[in-house]
PDB file of C-alpha atoms in Angstrom:
ATOM      1  CA  GLN A  13     -46.835 -33.038  -6.192  1.00 84.00           C
ATOM      2  CA  VAL A  14     -44.177 -30.494  -7.032  1.00 89.00           C
ATOM      3  CA  GLN A  15     -42.142 -31.345 -10.101  1.00 94.00           C
ATOM      4  CA  LEU A  16     -38.965 -29.819 -11.513  1.00 97.00           C
ATOM      5  CA  ALA A  17     -38.061 -29.684 -15.195  1.00 97.00           C
ATOM      6  CA  GLU A  18     -34.711 -28.589 -16.601  1.00 98.00           C
ATOM      7  CA  SER A  19     -34.154 -27.063 -20.017  1.00 98.00           C
ATOM      8  CA  GLY A  20     -31.471 -25.149 -21.864  1.00 98.00           C
ATOM      9  CA  GLY A  21     -28.793 -27.760 -22.253  1.00 98.00           C
ATOM     10  CA  GLY A  22     -26.985 -28.428 -25.507  1.00 98.00           C
ATOM     11  CA  SER A  23     -23.618 -28.415 -27.214  1.00 98.00           C
ATOM     12  CA  VAL A  24     -21.392 -25.366 -27.181  1.00 98.00           C
ATOM     13  CA  GLN A  25     -17.807 -24.533 -28.065  1.00 98.00           C
ATOM     14  CA  ALA A  26     -15.340 -24.007 -25.248  1.00 98.00           C
ATOM     15  CA  GLY A  27     -15.524 -20.414 -24.065  1.00 98.00           C
ATOM     16  CA  GLY A  28     -19.200 -20.177 -24.888  1.00 98.00           C
ATOM     17  CA  SER A  29     -22.234 -19.735 -22.670  1.00 98.00           C
ATOM     18  CA  LEU A  30     -25.466 -21.517 -21.840  1.00 98.00           C
ATOM     19  CA  ARG A  31     -28.329 -20.723 -19.498  1.00 98.00           C
ATOM     20  CA  LEU A  32     -30.111 -23.600 -17.850  1.00 98.00           C
ATOM     21  CA  SER A  33     -33.643 -23.213 -16.502  1.00 98.00           C
ATOM     22  CA  CYS A  34     -35.446 -25.229 -13.853  1.00 98.00           C
ATOM     23  CA  ALA A  35     -39.203 -24.725 -13.903  1.00 97.00           C
ATOM     24  CA  THR A  36     -41.442 -25.709 -10.996  1.00 95.00           C
ATOM     25  CA  SER A  37     -44.895 -27.142 -11.563  1.00 90.00           C
ATOM     26  CA  GLY A  38     -47.613 -28.700  -9.444  1.00 88.00           C
ATOM     27  CA  GLY A  39     -46.967 -26.401  -6.533  1.00 85.00           C
ATOM     28  CA  THR A  40     -44.559 -23.803  -5.298  1.00 84.00           C
ATOM     29  CA  TYR A  41     -41.692 -23.646  -2.865  1.00 84.00           C
ATOM     30  CA  GLY A  42     -41.809 -21.324   0.066  1.00 85.00           C
ATOM     31  CA  ARG A  43     -38.607 -21.515   2.000  1.00 92.00           C
ATOM     32  CA  ALA A  44     -36.361 -24.093   0.390  1.00 94.00           C
ATOM     33  CA  CYS A  45     -32.826 -25.052  -0.494  1.00 96.00           C
ATOM     34  CA  MET A  46     -32.488 -25.264  -4.265  1.00 97.00           C
ATOM     35  CA  GLY A  47     -29.547 -26.047  -6.428  1.00 97.00           C
ATOM     36  CA  TRP A  48     -27.823 -27.360  -9.494  1.00 98.00           C
ATOM     37  CA  PHE A  49     -25.859 -30.582  -9.629  1.00 98.00           C
ATOM     38  CA  ARG A  50     -23.984 -32.369 -12.387  1.00 98.00           C
ATOM     39  CA  GLN A  51     -22.896 -35.902 -13.079  1.00 98.00           C
ATOM     40  CA  THR A  52     -20.711 -37.683 -15.600  1.00 98.00           C
ATOM     41  CA  PRO A  53     -20.737 -41.452 -16.168  1.00 96.00           C
ATOM     42  CA  GLY A  54     -18.952 -43.361 -13.441  1.00 95.00           C
ATOM     43  CA  LYS A  55     -18.669 -40.393 -11.116  1.00 96.00           C
ATOM     44  CA  GLU A  56     -20.677 -39.206  -8.142  1.00 96.00           C
ATOM     45  CA  ARG A  57     -23.145 -36.386  -8.558  1.00 96.00           C
ATOM     46  CA  GLU A  58     -21.376 -33.086  -7.877  1.00 96.00           C
ATOM     47  CA  ARG A  59     -22.954 -30.083  -6.203  1.00 97.00           C
ATOM     48  CA  VAL A  60     -22.440 -27.080  -8.486  1.00 98.00           C
ATOM     49  CA  ALA A  61     -24.407 -24.209  -6.940  1.00 98.00           C
ATOM     50  CA  ILE A  62     -26.910 -23.832  -4.097  1.00 97.00           C
ATOM     51  CA  ILE A  63     -29.290 -21.069  -3.018  1.00 96.00           C
ATOM     52  CA  HIS A  64     -31.864 -20.608  -0.315  1.00 95.00           C
ATOM     53  CA  THR A  65     -35.135 -19.019  -1.430  1.00 93.00           C
ATOM     54  CA  GLY A  66     -34.863 -16.662   1.530  1.00 89.00           C
ATOM     55  CA  GLY A  67     -31.678 -15.160   0.132  1.00 88.00           C
ATOM     56  CA  GLY A  68     -28.053 -15.049   1.199  1.00 89.00           C
ATOM     57  CA  ASP A  69     -24.835 -15.581  -0.713  1.00 94.00           C
ATOM     58  CA  PRO A  70     -25.055 -18.658  -2.953  1.00 96.00           C
ATOM     59  CA  PHE A  71     -22.653 -21.564  -2.676  1.00 96.00           C
ATOM     60  CA  TYR A  72     -20.516 -22.469  -5.690  1.00 97.00           C
ATOM     61  CA  VAL A  73     -18.120 -25.343  -6.130  1.00 97.00           C
ATOM     62  CA  ASP A  74     -14.615 -23.936  -6.616  1.00 98.00           C
ATOM     63  CA  SER A  75     -14.342 -25.082 -10.225  1.00 98.00           C
ATOM     64  CA  VAL A  76     -17.209 -22.822 -11.362  1.00 98.00           C
ATOM     65  CA  LYS A  77     -16.660 -19.729  -9.210  1.00 98.00           C
ATOM     66  CA  GLY A  78     -16.539 -16.604 -11.327  1.00 98.00           C
ATOM     67  CA  ARG A  79     -18.022 -18.407 -14.344  1.00 98.00           C
ATOM     68  CA  PHE A  80     -21.458 -19.671 -13.218  1.00 98.00           C
ATOM     69  CA  THR A  81     -24.279 -17.726 -11.599  1.00 98.00           C
ATOM     70  CA  ILE A  82     -27.301 -19.238  -9.912  1.00 98.00           C
ATOM     71  CA  SER A  83     -30.486 -17.216  -9.604  1.00 97.00           C
ATOM     72  CA  ARG A  84     -34.217 -17.627  -9.107  1.00 96.00           C
ATOM     73  CA  ASP A  85     -37.260 -15.748 -10.342  1.00 94.00           C
ATOM     74  CA  SER A  86     -39.778 -16.166  -7.531  1.00 91.00           C
ATOM     75  CA  VAL A  87     -42.650 -14.869  -9.654  1.00 91.00           C
ATOM     76  CA  ALA A  88     -42.011 -17.366 -12.439  1.00 90.00           C
ATOM     77  CA  ASP A  89     -40.934 -19.963  -9.862  1.00 92.00           C
ATOM     78  CA  THR A  90     -37.974 -20.788 -12.069  1.00 96.00           C
ATOM     79  CA  MET A  91     -34.327 -21.216 -11.132  1.00 97.00           C
ATOM     80  CA  TYR A  92     -31.488 -20.514 -13.531  1.00 98.00           C
ATOM     81  CA  LEU A  93     -27.845 -21.368 -13.965  1.00 98.00           C
ATOM     82  CA  GLN A  94     -25.970 -18.938 -16.206  1.00 98.00           C
ATOM     83  CA  MET A  95     -22.807 -20.672 -17.383  1.00 98.00           C
ATOM     84  CA  ASN A  96     -20.091 -18.572 -19.013  1.00 98.00           C
ATOM     85  CA  SER A  97     -16.556 -19.375 -20.182  1.00 98.00           C
ATOM     86  CA  LEU A  98     -17.500 -23.017 -20.469  1.00 98.00           C
ATOM     87  CA  LYS A  99     -14.775 -25.631 -20.442  1.00 98.00           C
ATOM     88  CA  PRO A 100     -14.776 -29.217 -21.732  1.00 98.00           C
ATOM     89  CA  GLU A 101     -14.629 -30.412 -18.123  1.00 97.00           C
ATOM     90  CA  ASP A 102     -18.055 -28.814 -17.573  1.00 98.00           C
ATOM     91  CA  THR A 103     -19.539 -31.481 -19.829  1.00 98.00           C
ATOM     92  CA  ALA A 104     -22.106 -33.414 -17.782  1.00 98.00           C
ATOM     93  CA  MET A 105     -25.768 -34.094 -17.184  1.00 98.00           C
ATOM     94  CA  TYR A 106     -27.061 -31.188 -15.140  1.00 98.00           C
ATOM     95  CA  TYR A 107     -29.870 -31.641 -12.624  1.00 98.00           C
ATOM     96  CA  CYS A 108     -31.820 -29.192 -10.527  1.00 98.00           C
ATOM     97  CA  ALA A 109     -33.045 -30.149  -7.085  1.00 97.00           C
ATOM     98  CA  ALA A 110     -34.991 -28.674  -4.204  1.00 96.00           C
ATOM     99  CA  GLN A 111     -35.878 -29.429  -0.628  1.00 94.00           C
ATOM    100  CA  PRO A 112     -38.242 -27.386   1.542  1.00 92.00           C
ATOM    101  CA  ALA A 113     -36.213 -26.028   4.431  1.00 88.00           C
ATOM    102  CA  TRP A 114     -36.364 -23.269   6.967  1.00 86.00           C
ATOM    103  CA  GLY A 115     -33.149 -21.627   7.994  1.00 85.00           C
ATOM    104  CA  ASP A 116     -30.888 -19.952   5.475  1.00 89.00           C
ATOM    105  CA  ILE A 117     -28.114 -20.643   2.970  1.00 90.00           C
ATOM    106  CA  SER A 118     -25.763 -21.757   5.731  1.00 90.00           C
ATOM    107  CA  PHE A 119     -28.271 -24.482   6.534  1.00 89.00           C
ATOM    108  CA  CYS A 120     -28.392 -25.553   2.886  1.00 93.00           C
ATOM    109  CA  ARG A 121     -24.608 -25.901   2.861  1.00 90.00           C
ATOM    110  CA  THR A 122     -24.923 -28.681   5.450  1.00 89.00           C
ATOM    111  CA  PHE A 123     -27.223 -30.752   3.227  1.00 88.00           C
ATOM    112  CA  SER A 124     -25.934 -33.936   1.722  1.00 90.00           C
ATOM    113  CA  ASN A 125     -27.114 -34.520  -1.831  1.00 92.00           C
ATOM    114  CA  SER A 126     -29.486 -37.207  -0.585  1.00 92.00           C
ATOM    115  CA  ARG A 127     -31.398 -34.679   1.523  1.00 93.00           C
ATOM    116  CA  PHE A 128     -32.686 -32.991  -1.599  1.00 95.00           C
ATOM    117  CA  GLY A 129     -36.022 -34.717  -2.093  1.00 94.00           C
ATOM    118  CA  HIS A 130     -37.132 -33.259  -5.426  1.00 95.00           C
ATOM    119  CA  TRP A 131     -35.107 -33.723  -8.602  1.00 97.00           C
ATOM    120  CA  GLY A 132     -35.573 -32.958 -12.258  1.00 97.00           C
ATOM    121  CA  GLN A 133     -34.786 -35.374 -15.078  1.00 97.00           C
ATOM    122  CA  GLY A 134     -31.631 -33.597 -16.150  1.00 98.00           C
ATOM    123  CA  THR A 135     -30.375 -31.743 -19.200  1.00 98.00           C
ATOM    124  CA  GLN A 136     -27.167 -32.596 -21.036  1.00 98.00           C
ATOM    125  CA  VAL A 137     -24.427 -29.999 -21.449  1.00 98.00           C
ATOM    126  CA  THR A 138     -21.593 -30.804 -23.839  1.00 98.00           C
ATOM    127  CA  VAL A 139     -18.655 -28.430 -24.232  1.00 98.00           C
ATOM    128  CA  LEU A 140     -16.556 -29.017 -27.346  1.00 98.00           C
ATOM    129  CA  LEU A 141     -12.892 -28.205 -27.821  1.00 93.00           C
TER     130      LEU A 141
END
C-alpha cells in the first residue's frame, strides 16, 4: 500500500523559509492529483497547493500565491513545498495527500478534500513573530 511521509517542518522566524518534503513509499503514483494541505486547531483543513503528475499550472490558495511553490521529483517520487516569506498565519500542521486520477490539473481543482484517499501524518510548521 502506498504511504506518504512528510518532513521538513519546524519553527522559523517570520520572513524565513522552509521546504517541506513528501516521500512516497510502498508503490508509486502514475497519474495522480497531489497536494499540500494545512490545518490549525478548530478549523477545517485548508487546501494550500495542488498539482497533477501529468503537469499543468499548479493551484495555490490566494494567501500563499507568490510565496509558496509546489513541485515534484518524479524520479525520487517526492513532492515538495517551498515556503518563503513565511508569516505567523502560516503556522499549522501541514499534510500531503494524493489520489490516483486521470485527467489534468483542472480535474484536480474539482476535488473535494475528502476525495484525496492517501494522506501523510503531517508535519508542524510554526512561524514566530
